[in-house]
Amino acid sequence: MKKVRWGILGAGRIARQFAADIRFAPTAGLHAVGARQGPSAISFAREFGIPAAHASYEALLSDPDVDAIYVATPHSFHLEQSLAALRAGKAVLCEKPLTTSPDDCRALARAAHDQDTYLMEALWTAFLPSIQKAREWLDDGRIGELVQLRADFGFSAAFNPRDRLWNPALAGGALLDIGIYPIAFNRLMLGRGPDHISSILKMASTGVDEEVFTMFQTGDITSLLTCSFKCNLDNTGVLIGTRGRIVLPDFWRSTSAFLYEDGSLIESFDDQRRGNGFEFEIEAASRDILNGRKQSETVPLSLSLALQEDMADVISAGDAARAG
Amino acid sequence: MKKVRWGILGAGRIARQFAADIRFAPTAGLHAVGARQGPSAISFAREFGIPAAHASYEALLSDPDVDAIYVATPHSFHLEQSLAALRAGKAVLCEKPLTTSPDDCRALARAAHDQDTYLMEALWTAFLPSIQKAREWLDDGRIGELVQLRADFGFSAAFNPRDRLWNPALAGGALLDIGIYPIAFNRLMLGRGPDHISSILKMASTGVDEEVFTMFQTGDITSLLTCSFKCNLDNTGVLIGTRGRIVLPDFWRSTSAFLYEDGSLIESFDDQRRGNGFEFEIEAASRDILNGRKQSETVPLSLSLALQEDMADVISAGDAARAG
């Protein structure tokens, strides 16, 4: 089977997860890794059995044996590095959030279009089988009419102004870092964005949001979406209908889905994955690339832009509320 | 032991619960019931072994052997009937919500003051041992600093414009009917009301709210409080802190409380009640009355007024959002 030869840009936590899961994606192979520090690249390559280790991002992007780049750096670097990868003629899968503003997202999408090169945001949630199963149950009317959607993502982290999470220079803040998951979950389930947003933003002393509460109104459906660095939340995604509910524990890395009708568990689904769940997006992107597609049908750039716009709207709705 | 001789005004669902639970309140006795229809009063009295059955509310209020009246009618009648009971010189325990507006609440409180007579809103949640245990854990800092409070109350009810729930003439709507529970829970736990309210109101075709979503900001604490006639909700009350959480299943009639620290269950509490939970408020009110108090310390009229104001603020904040 023909395989896409991937190169990983960055050697951090999320890069490791990608490298660990890629073996479960049949059309993807790992050819190279590039890091700012040579020793990091070398030890990463050794750990995951990667043929090539590059001591700079430039060297990685110049490697003629790399077809596609996975951008695994913090999001403040995504625009610049994805642009560089696209200009080097590589297909690009870039960690989420794709950029840190709608304008940057438009610029990046335009670059991909101009280069006629593949670009996808690594919104792995969209490819998880349990998420797709939930959408199927929803579309089949199994919970009656959808009334409410709820999704939280929060963890208790010790405040540290130098940490990326709280650092405005590194585009810190809960919304961009983890809030994108509930917001993306909402769009994946509803298929569209909200008509009205209310939000409360809790700001850290560094000036970034460390906790965000939102109410989205989409037609008759209300979504409560929250994220927090201040406390552990359930991190469950729930779709509540007139007749039942769908529950997705740890929805952002969901392995299972549960369907309740009239209060009773009717059906459950387990994805029996072998990796950590990145394999689904890796396989989907690799197939796109092998088939000469320029965008993902599941996570098109229009969805990435919509998520950026949702997050910008949450911030501005929150600002309005604080001023009031 | 001296007992307060209670008379029940109304013979509906909530009157039955009161009558069933009063035997577990040592200082309370059941002397009479009054209903608009004689046969209702008689069959109710027979079922619960009540000495006197009155075929009108007036007859009940004129019964010299009745010390205290429990007003168990729909809330649109509370003001008029509680006033009549106070003027008849009876101590009054009135179902919640005490009234349907802050102005009515002020008028009723003034009447109790002028008559120098006992008046309490039947906010039974406030007297539940598990609720008091939760407050104790909270005050002892067991979950660290309180960050979030969540409480939902919802059930899926078939829309029926003639039903009390949707009838504007009977002060229908989810907020007054069940939304008062999450809002009262918030005040019971925080000890004060919000600094800022955002809300979404979903209106039924009859013009009453059938689903309400609110975000309350109280200092650094955010509360998400919702109620719905459109879908079954968890009906759980949750206090989320920097170090742990307190969970109260079915918080509005709570029998148990669970304390989690760092994700592990540390302590649990079960109230081992013998009745349905009304016995705690009945006993508290009876002791107040026997002791000559004019108000409850746990549920003073200032709390009832505050709840009326919270609900009015939720409505006006929602109106503002709809207009925007």
XYZ file of C-alpha atoms in Angstrom:
648
model
C 0.000 0.000 0.000
C 1.252 3.461 -0.913
C 1.959 5.576 2.153
C 2.277 9.260 2.825
C 5.730 10.032 4.242
C 5.169 12.288 7.236
C 7.542 14.684 8.903
C 6.805 15.985 12.371
C 7.605 19.637 13.080
C 8.222 19.891 16.824
C 9.142 17.230 19.359
C 6.862 17.987 22.292
C 3.995 16.209 24.006
C 1.564 16.266 21.114
C 4.262 15.243 18.636
C 4.866 12.142 20.740
C 1.210 11.217 20.609
C 1.186 11.573 16.833
C 4.330 9.486 16.524
C 2.897 6.803 18.802
C -0.403 6.555 16.903
C 0.802 6.729 13.315
C 1.567 2.998 13.210
C -2.186 2.361 13.425
C -2.841 4.430 10.283
C -2.304 2.063 7.323
C -1.566 4.721 4.688
C 0.779 6.826 6.829
C 4.483 6.386 7.448
C 6.850 8.381 9.603
C 9.913 9.599 7.737
C 11.366 12.530 9.669
C 11.216 14.733 12.708
C 12.544 18.257 13.051
C 13.176 20.257 16.217
C 14.952 23.493 17.094
C 17.448 21.493 19.124
C 19.296 18.733 17.325
C 19.517 16.432 20.365
C 15.733 16.614 20.854
C 15.171 15.572 17.257
C 17.703 12.757 17.509
C 16.320 11.291 20.731
C 12.748 11.623 19.444
C 13.713 9.856 16.191
C 15.470 7.101 18.096
C 12.515 6.540 20.426
C 10.010 6.198 17.599
C 12.312 4.581 15.016
C 12.145 7.527 12.607
C 14.718 7.411 9.753
C 15.565 11.138 9.627
C 16.178 13.669 12.421
C 16.604 17.324 11.473
C 18.177 19.918 13.747
C 16.033 22.739 12.349
C 12.557 23.237 10.948
C 14.102 24.511 7.724
C 16.007 21.270 7.257
C 12.837 19.284 7.827
C 10.933 21.321 5.257
C 13.775 20.877 2.748
C 13.775 17.095 3.087
C 12.685 15.851 -0.361
C 11.514 12.548 1.094
C 8.854 14.229 3.227
C 5.401 14.503 1.602
C 3.462 15.979 4.483
C 4.197 17.960 7.623
C 2.469 17.633 10.954
C 2.851 20.977 12.769
C 3.027 20.091 16.466
C 4.144 23.375 18.014
C 2.201 25.786 20.285
C -0.489 27.663 18.400
C 1.260 31.014 18.346
C 3.691 29.445 15.814
C 1.119 27.745 13.606
C 0.638 30.508 11.063
C 4.315 31.073 10.330
C 5.278 27.399 10.332
C 2.309 26.178 8.307
C 2.978 28.915 5.755
C 6.605 27.823 5.526
C 5.581 24.191 5.083
C 3.019 25.035 2.406
C 5.600 27.138 0.570
C 8.010 24.213 0.722
C 5.361 22.288 -1.214
C 4.383 20.028 1.664
C 0.890 18.940 2.552
C 0.132 20.244 6.047
C -1.735 18.882 9.030
C -1.534 21.570 11.712
C -2.436 21.193 15.359
C -5.518 23.024 16.571
C -6.284 25.802 16.873
C -5.082 26.324 13.315
C -4.370 29.996 14.028
C -5.092 32.485 16.788
C -7.489 34.782 14.881
C -9.966 34.626 12.013
C -7.739 36.933 9.949
C -4.741 34.645 10.336
C -6.929 31.701 9.433
C -8.084 33.412 6.244
C -4.477 34.240 5.344
C -3.407 30.637 5.847
C -6.345 29.241 3.877
C -5.534 31.664 1.060
C -1.914 30.496 1.046
C -2.992 26.847 0.817
C -5.294 27.745 -2.056
C -2.605 29.757 -3.859
C -0.029 26.975 -3.413
C -2.687 24.399 -4.389
C -1.526 22.386 -1.393
C -3.314 20.299 1.213
C -4.033 21.945 4.559
C -6.076 20.576 7.451
C -6.487 21.553 11.084
C -5.761 18.552 13.334
C -9.248 18.491 14.797
C -8.971 14.850 15.762
C -12.295 14.853 17.618
C -14.085 15.083 14.264
C -12.664 11.725 13.178
C -13.382 9.771 16.352
C -15.803 6.887 15.664
C -17.800 7.557 18.837
C -18.352 11.171 17.803
C -19.565 9.980 14.437
C -21.810 7.420 16.149
C -23.296 10.198 18.322
C -24.012 12.274 15.236
C -25.660 9.241 13.628
C -27.920 8.658 16.662
C -28.781 12.337 16.665
C -29.592 12.411 12.948
C -31.701 9.263 13.332
C -33.865 11.055 15.910
C -32.974 8.575 18.625
C -33.169 11.253 21.359
C -36.178 12.997 19.830
C -35.623 16.650 19.121
C -32.305 18.060 20.305
C -32.940 20.642 23.036
C -29.605 21.175 24.751
C -25.937 20.451 24.173
C -23.382 20.616 26.943
C -19.639 20.241 26.857
C -16.998 21.167 29.408
C -13.261 20.949 29.382
C -11.424 21.967 32.524
C -8.489 21.020 34.641
C -7.010 22.488 37.756
C -3.596 23.903 36.902
C -1.333 25.806 39.274
C -1.135 29.399 38.060
C 2.211 30.101 36.462
C 2.595 33.340 34.523
C 5.575 31.971 32.586
C 3.737 28.879 31.458
C 2.445 28.822 27.881
C -1.126 28.488 29.222
C -1.046 31.939 30.827
C 1.439 33.658 28.540
C -0.183 36.206 26.225
C 2.924 36.267 24.021
C 2.356 32.567 23.319
C -1.380 33.089 22.707
C -2.238 31.594 26.073
C -5.702 31.322 27.534
C -8.234 28.581 28.139
C -10.402 29.300 25.113
C -7.720 28.769 22.455
C -6.039 25.967 24.355
C -8.966 23.779 25.400
C -12.137 25.798 24.757
C -11.812 24.946 21.090
C -12.882 21.389 21.950
C -16.373 22.200 23.293
C -16.844 24.787 20.552
C -15.820 22.335 17.840
C -18.000 19.625 19.401
C -20.936 22.007 19.141
C -20.323 22.626 15.431
C -19.687 18.957 14.715
C -23.026 18.021 16.256
C -25.157 20.961 15.102
C -23.562 21.354 11.684
C -23.632 25.099 12.042
C -22.762 27.968 14.323
C -24.784 29.913 16.859
C -27.242 32.720 16.200
C -26.493 34.323 19.546
C -23.673 34.042 22.095
C -23.550 35.073 25.760
C -20.303 34.615 27.601
C -18.437 35.244 30.798
C -14.663 35.502 30.676
C -12.506 35.177 33.770
C -9.190 36.843 33.173
C -5.893 35.900 34.788
C -3.518 38.600 35.968
C -1.450 38.013 32.816
C -4.392 39.224 30.738
C -5.449 35.907 29.230
C -8.775 34.152 29.855
C -8.373 31.322 32.335
C -12.033 30.322 32.496
C -14.802 30.837 29.955
C -18.544 30.198 30.195
C -20.749 30.474 27.163
C -24.366 30.008 26.211
C -24.858 29.514 22.460
C -28.302 29.818 20.958
C -28.687 27.985 17.638
C -32.269 27.957 16.448
C -34.131 26.313 19.322
C -31.025 24.602 20.680
C -29.065 25.986 23.609
C -25.467 24.938 24.183
C -23.606 25.450 27.428
C -19.898 25.286 26.680
C -17.249 25.963 29.271
C -13.522 25.643 29.766
C -11.303 26.234 32.743
C -7.730 26.136 33.978
C -9.079 26.669 37.506
C -10.864 23.417 38.276
C -11.387 19.897 37.023
C -14.599 19.624 35.068
C -16.466 16.519 33.932
C -15.196 16.906 30.372
C -18.294 15.082 29.208
C -20.219 15.969 26.078
C -23.970 15.566 26.411
C -26.747 15.899 23.863
C -30.113 16.242 25.554
C -33.248 15.645 23.554
C -36.959 15.572 24.187
C -36.847 11.783 24.483
C -33.363 10.891 25.621
C -29.717 11.774 25.706
C -26.354 10.885 24.253
C -23.405 10.938 26.637
C -19.754 11.046 25.576
C -17.351 10.744 28.506
C -14.138 12.688 27.887
C -15.698 13.838 24.620
C -12.514 15.556 23.411
C -10.707 12.188 23.168
C -13.901 10.163 23.185
C -13.629 6.374 23.060
C -17.278 5.566 23.772
C -20.810 6.834 23.393
C -23.947 6.003 25.345
C -27.518 6.381 24.177
C -30.269 6.782 26.763
C -33.943 6.814 25.875
C -36.467 7.793 28.532
C -33.768 7.412 31.171
C -32.672 3.876 30.215
C -29.405 2.908 28.552
C -30.433 1.613 25.121
C -27.195 1.329 23.235
C -23.520 1.826 23.825
C -20.578 2.079 21.513
C -16.874 1.523 22.103
C -14.334 2.311 19.391
C -11.851 -0.381 20.472
C -9.048 1.801 19.228
C -5.485 0.586 19.326
C -3.812 3.980 19.592
C -4.641 7.138 21.509
C -7.143 8.233 18.888
C -4.893 10.306 16.617
C -4.764 7.398 14.165
C -8.211 8.283 12.794
C -7.265 11.798 11.735
C -3.832 10.662 10.515
C -5.428 8.029 8.302
C -8.072 10.451 7.014
C -5.500 13.126 6.155
C -3.179 10.565 4.543
C -5.976 9.248 2.320
C -6.884 12.802 1.323
C -3.287 13.477 0.387
C -2.878 10.218 -1.550
C -6.081 11.012 -3.417
C -4.838 14.466 -4.377
C -7.425 16.343 -2.334
C -6.569 19.843 -1.138
C -8.864 19.891 1.866
C -10.555 17.477 4.227
C -14.270 16.937 3.722
C -14.700 16.331 7.463
C -12.603 19.298 8.607
C -12.568 21.760 5.696
C -10.871 25.131 6.113
C -14.330 26.709 6.268
C -14.881 24.793 9.528
C -11.528 25.970 10.895
C -12.429 29.556 10.048
C -15.868 29.118 11.635
C -14.223 27.909 14.865
C -11.910 30.912 14.869
C -14.927 33.158 14.382
C -16.869 31.401 17.162
C -13.954 31.952 19.552
C -13.590 35.599 18.538
C -17.346 36.036 19.074
C -17.143 34.431 22.529
C -14.439 36.931 23.454
C -16.328 39.931 22.123
C -19.636 38.830 23.708
C -17.748 38.464 26.976
C -16.198 41.876 26.621
C -19.645 43.365 26.057
C -20.983 41.691 29.191
C -18.062 42.947 31.279
C -18.612 46.476 30.054
C -22.344 46.263 30.942
C -44.457 17.304 73.977
C -46.423 20.344 72.956
C -47.332 20.268 69.287
C -48.340 22.836 66.743
C -51.778 21.981 65.357
C -51.497 22.305 61.590
C -54.210 22.888 59.022
C -53.538 22.201 55.359
C -55.010 24.622 52.842
C -55.465 22.663 49.620
C -55.659 18.932 48.995
C -53.414 18.416 45.989
C -50.159 16.610 45.347
C -47.949 18.725 47.581
C -50.544 18.708 50.400
C -50.364 14.894 50.357
C -46.608 14.964 50.740
C -46.881 17.318 53.713
C -49.558 15.139 55.307
C -47.468 12.012 54.773
C -44.315 13.514 56.285
C -45.754 15.366 59.278
C -45.753 12.225 61.432
C -41.927 12.344 61.373
C -41.920 15.890 62.836
C -42.139 15.466 66.640
C -43.548 18.911 67.422
C -46.148 18.961 64.646
C -49.638 17.520 64.586
C -52.213 17.504 61.848
C -55.564 18.892 62.917
C -57.476 19.930 59.795
C -57.572 20.105 56.039
C -59.586 22.518 53.920
C -60.410 22.292 50.215
C -62.737 24.083 47.818
C -64.656 20.857 47.347
C -66.032 19.198 50.459
C -65.594 15.635 49.198
C -61.902 16.287 48.475
C -61.369 17.506 52.027
C -63.242 14.565 53.485
C -61.401 11.898 51.516
C -58.062 13.591 52.188
C -58.831 13.743 55.941
C -59.892 10.087 55.940
C -56.742 8.979 54.123
C -54.400 10.743 56.541
C -56.476 10.348 59.719
C -57.022 14.105 60.098
C -59.683 15.066 62.698
C -61.317 17.975 60.839
C -62.242 18.389 57.154
C -63.450 21.789 55.966
C -65.367 22.366 52.746
C -63.929 25.846 52.259
C -60.705 27.704 52.946
C -62.687 30.214 55.043
C -63.944 27.445 57.318
C -60.400 26.138 57.735
C -59.098 29.603 58.656
C -61.950 30.021 61.182
C -61.142 26.755 62.942
C -60.031 27.840 66.447
C -58.130 24.581 66.964
C -55.749 25.326 64.105
C -52.506 27.128 65.088
C -50.741 27.164 61.774
C -51.673 26.915 58.116
C -49.714 25.185 55.400
C -50.648 26.848 52.087
C -50.430 24.077 49.489
C -52.093 25.668 46.465
C -50.538 26.790 43.138
C -48.378 29.881 43.530
C -50.776 32.287 41.848
C -52.985 31.901 44.966
C -50.264 32.249 47.594
C -50.505 35.983 48.196
C -54.259 36.093 48.696
C -54.467 32.921 50.774
C -51.453 33.624 52.951
C -52.810 37.107 53.623
C -56.157 35.619 54.635
C -54.453 33.107 56.924
C -52.270 35.778 58.544
C -55.319 37.975 59.088
C -57.088 35.013 60.701
C -54.215 35.036 63.215
C -52.643 31.833 61.984
C -48.942 31.158 61.614
C -48.247 30.458 57.947
C -45.969 28.109 56.076
C -46.537 28.788 52.387
C -45.362 26.672 49.483
C -42.653 28.092 47.288
C -42.460 30.389 45.466
C -43.945 32.498 48.233
C -45.333 34.949 45.678
C -44.952 35.610 41.972
C -43.202 38.996 42.147
C -40.911 40.957 44.487
C -43.688 43.500 45.092
C -46.141 40.824 46.203
C -43.457 39.378 48.432
C -42.857 42.748 50.079
C -46.606 43.173 50.620
C -46.897 39.756 52.226
C -43.870 40.282 54.467
C -45.329 43.626 55.549
C -48.629 41.956 56.420
C -46.858 39.334 58.538
C -44.959 42.083 60.298
C -48.111 44.159 60.881
C -50.010 41.123 62.178
C -46.981 40.098 64.234
C -47.513 36.599 62.891
C -45.173 33.834 61.740
C -44.598 33.494 58.000
C -42.170 31.225 56.212
C -41.724 30.109 52.605
C -41.690 26.319 52.409
C -38.183 26.161 50.998
C -37.676 22.609 52.195
C -34.316 22.279 50.442
C -32.812 24.644 53.016
C -33.581 22.194 55.835
C -32.294 19.039 54.195
C -29.411 17.565 56.181
C -27.390 16.763 53.043
C -27.641 20.380 51.913
C -26.411 21.501 55.308
C -23.592 18.933 55.134
C -22.569 20.304 51.729
C -22.476 23.804 53.136
C -20.346 22.563 56.029
C -17.827 20.881 53.676
C -17.744 24.046 51.606
C -17.177 26.301 54.632
C -14.462 23.951 55.896
C -12.573 24.440 52.638
C -12.762 20.768 51.760
C -12.934 21.492 48.017
C -10.454 24.360 48.162
C -11.758 27.621 46.788
C -15.215 27.434 45.237
C -14.953 28.178 41.509
C -18.212 27.002 39.985
C -21.684 25.987 41.073
C -24.048 24.092 38.824
C -27.638 23.085 39.323
C -30.257 21.926 36.853
C -33.863 21.009 37.211
C -35.677 19.758 34.147
C -38.238 17.236 33.080
C -39.794 16.448 29.748
C -43.466 17.372 29.905
C -45.917 17.167 27.017
C -46.915 20.711 26.088
C -50.445 21.478 27.249
C -51.564 25.113 27.134
C -54.338 24.444 29.679
C -51.972 22.898 32.192
C -50.914 25.071 35.125
C -47.256 24.787 33.977
C -47.946 26.704 30.764
C -50.863 28.850 31.876
C -49.921 32.522 32.336
C -53.122 33.130 34.348
C -51.843 30.613 36.920
C -48.337 32.141 36.918
C -47.005 29.248 34.845
C -43.468 28.936 33.555
C -40.413 26.891 34.407
C -38.611 29.558 36.404
C -41.284 30.037 39.089
C -42.246 26.380 39.127
C -38.866 24.620 39.260
C -36.223 27.256 38.504
C -36.586 28.498 42.045
C -34.788 25.342 43.205
C -31.449 25.972 41.437
C -31.671 29.669 42.303
C -32.353 28.946 45.971
C -29.583 26.329 46.003
C -27.201 28.995 44.745
C -28.149 31.401 47.543
C -28.077 28.663 50.179
C -24.529 27.743 49.200
C -23.108 31.189 48.438
C -24.962 33.047 51.181
C -25.608 35.930 48.858
C -26.917 36.839 45.436
C -25.176 37.455 42.124
C -23.364 40.589 40.994
C -24.218 39.920 37.373
C -26.764 37.745 35.560
C -26.885 36.564 31.936
C -29.856 34.526 30.844
C -31.609 32.919 27.927
C -35.364 32.424 28.126
C -37.208 30.042 25.847
C -40.835 31.068 25.646
C -43.757 28.746 25.000
C -46.572 29.829 22.688
C -48.660 30.654 25.777
C -46.152 33.359 26.663
C -44.534 31.690 29.677
C -40.890 30.609 29.901
C -40.552 26.863 29.397
C -36.766 26.705 29.573
C -34.323 29.062 31.255
C -30.525 29.170 31.180
C -28.603 31.483 33.442
C -25.037 32.351 34.272
C -24.666 34.085 37.634
C -21.462 35.855 38.527
C -20.916 36.233 42.288
C -17.489 37.582 43.082
C -15.149 35.054 41.446
C -17.754 32.295 41.430
C -19.778 31.430 38.346
C -23.061 29.543 38.670
C -24.771 27.819 35.782
C -28.419 27.341 36.713
C -30.990 25.953 34.341
C -34.536 24.669 34.318
C -36.653 23.081 31.632
C -40.046 21.611 30.881
C -38.631 20.395 27.553
C -36.172 17.702 28.576
C -35.026 15.625 31.503
C -31.938 17.111 33.095
C -29.571 15.577 35.626
C -31.107 17.564 38.474
C -27.783 17.347 40.250
C -26.265 20.154 42.266
C -22.495 20.405 41.980
C -20.005 22.621 43.771
C -16.682 22.652 41.950
C -13.608 23.888 43.772
C -9.929 24.219 43.066
C -9.263 20.964 44.901
C -12.424 18.904 44.628
C -16.167 18.849 44.271
C -19.365 18.246 46.181
C -22.104 16.396 44.346
C -25.764 16.332 45.399
C -27.877 14.006 43.259
C -31.455 15.281 42.903
C -30.350 18.309 44.919
C -33.885 19.725 45.182
C -34.978 16.770 47.334
C -31.454 15.754 48.227
C -30.956 12.683 50.412
C -27.194 12.363 50.047
C -24.023 14.301 49.446
C -20.666 13.201 48.085
C -17.315 14.860 48.645
C -14.546 14.325 46.105
C -11.024 15.577 46.611
C -8.582 15.438 43.705
C -10.973 13.143 41.869
C -11.400 10.553 44.648
C -14.499 10.016 46.771
C -13.448 11.040 50.272
C -16.675 11.181 52.208
C -20.336 10.517 51.660
C -23.409 11.416 53.617
C -26.892 9.894 53.658
C -29.679 11.511 55.658
C -31.527 8.236 56.393
C -34.764 10.143 56.383
C -37.990 8.371 57.200
C -40.319 10.643 55.222
C -40.012 12.329 51.854
C -37.944 15.153 53.288
C -40.689 17.620 54.203
C -40.376 16.565 57.839
C -37.273 18.717 58.302
C -38.969 21.978 57.334
C -42.171 21.027 59.188
C -40.224 20.406 62.367
C -38.208 23.622 61.980
C -41.312 25.753 61.403
C -43.159 24.078 64.281
C -40.306 24.781 66.688
C -40.176 28.393 65.530
C -43.912 28.728 66.168
C -43.741 27.037 69.577
C -40.901 29.348 70.494
C -42.856 32.436 69.489
C -40.579 33.373 66.620
C -42.066 35.402 63.770
C -39.638 34.263 61.098
C -37.340 31.360 60.322
C -33.633 31.928 60.802
C -32.872 29.493 57.988
C -35.447 30.864 55.561
C -36.156 34.446 56.645
C -38.461 36.611 54.546
C -35.401 38.512 53.353
C -34.273 35.284 51.641
C -37.697 34.836 50.058
C -37.593 38.389 48.765
C -34.051 37.869 47.461
C -35.205 34.788 45.518
C -38.080 36.759 44.016
C -35.609 39.448 43.000
C -33.176 36.907 41.522
C -35.998 35.472 39.406
C -37.158 38.907 38.291
C -33.542 39.738 37.362
C -33.203 36.509 35.374
C -36.298 37.480 33.399
C -35.151 41.034 32.736
C -31.603 39.942 31.818
C -33.155 37.474 29.383
C -35.337 40.159 27.899
C -32.293 42.309 27.328
C -30.520 39.460 25.555
C -33.498 38.816 23.312
C -33.716 42.457 22.378
C -29.977 42.561 21.524
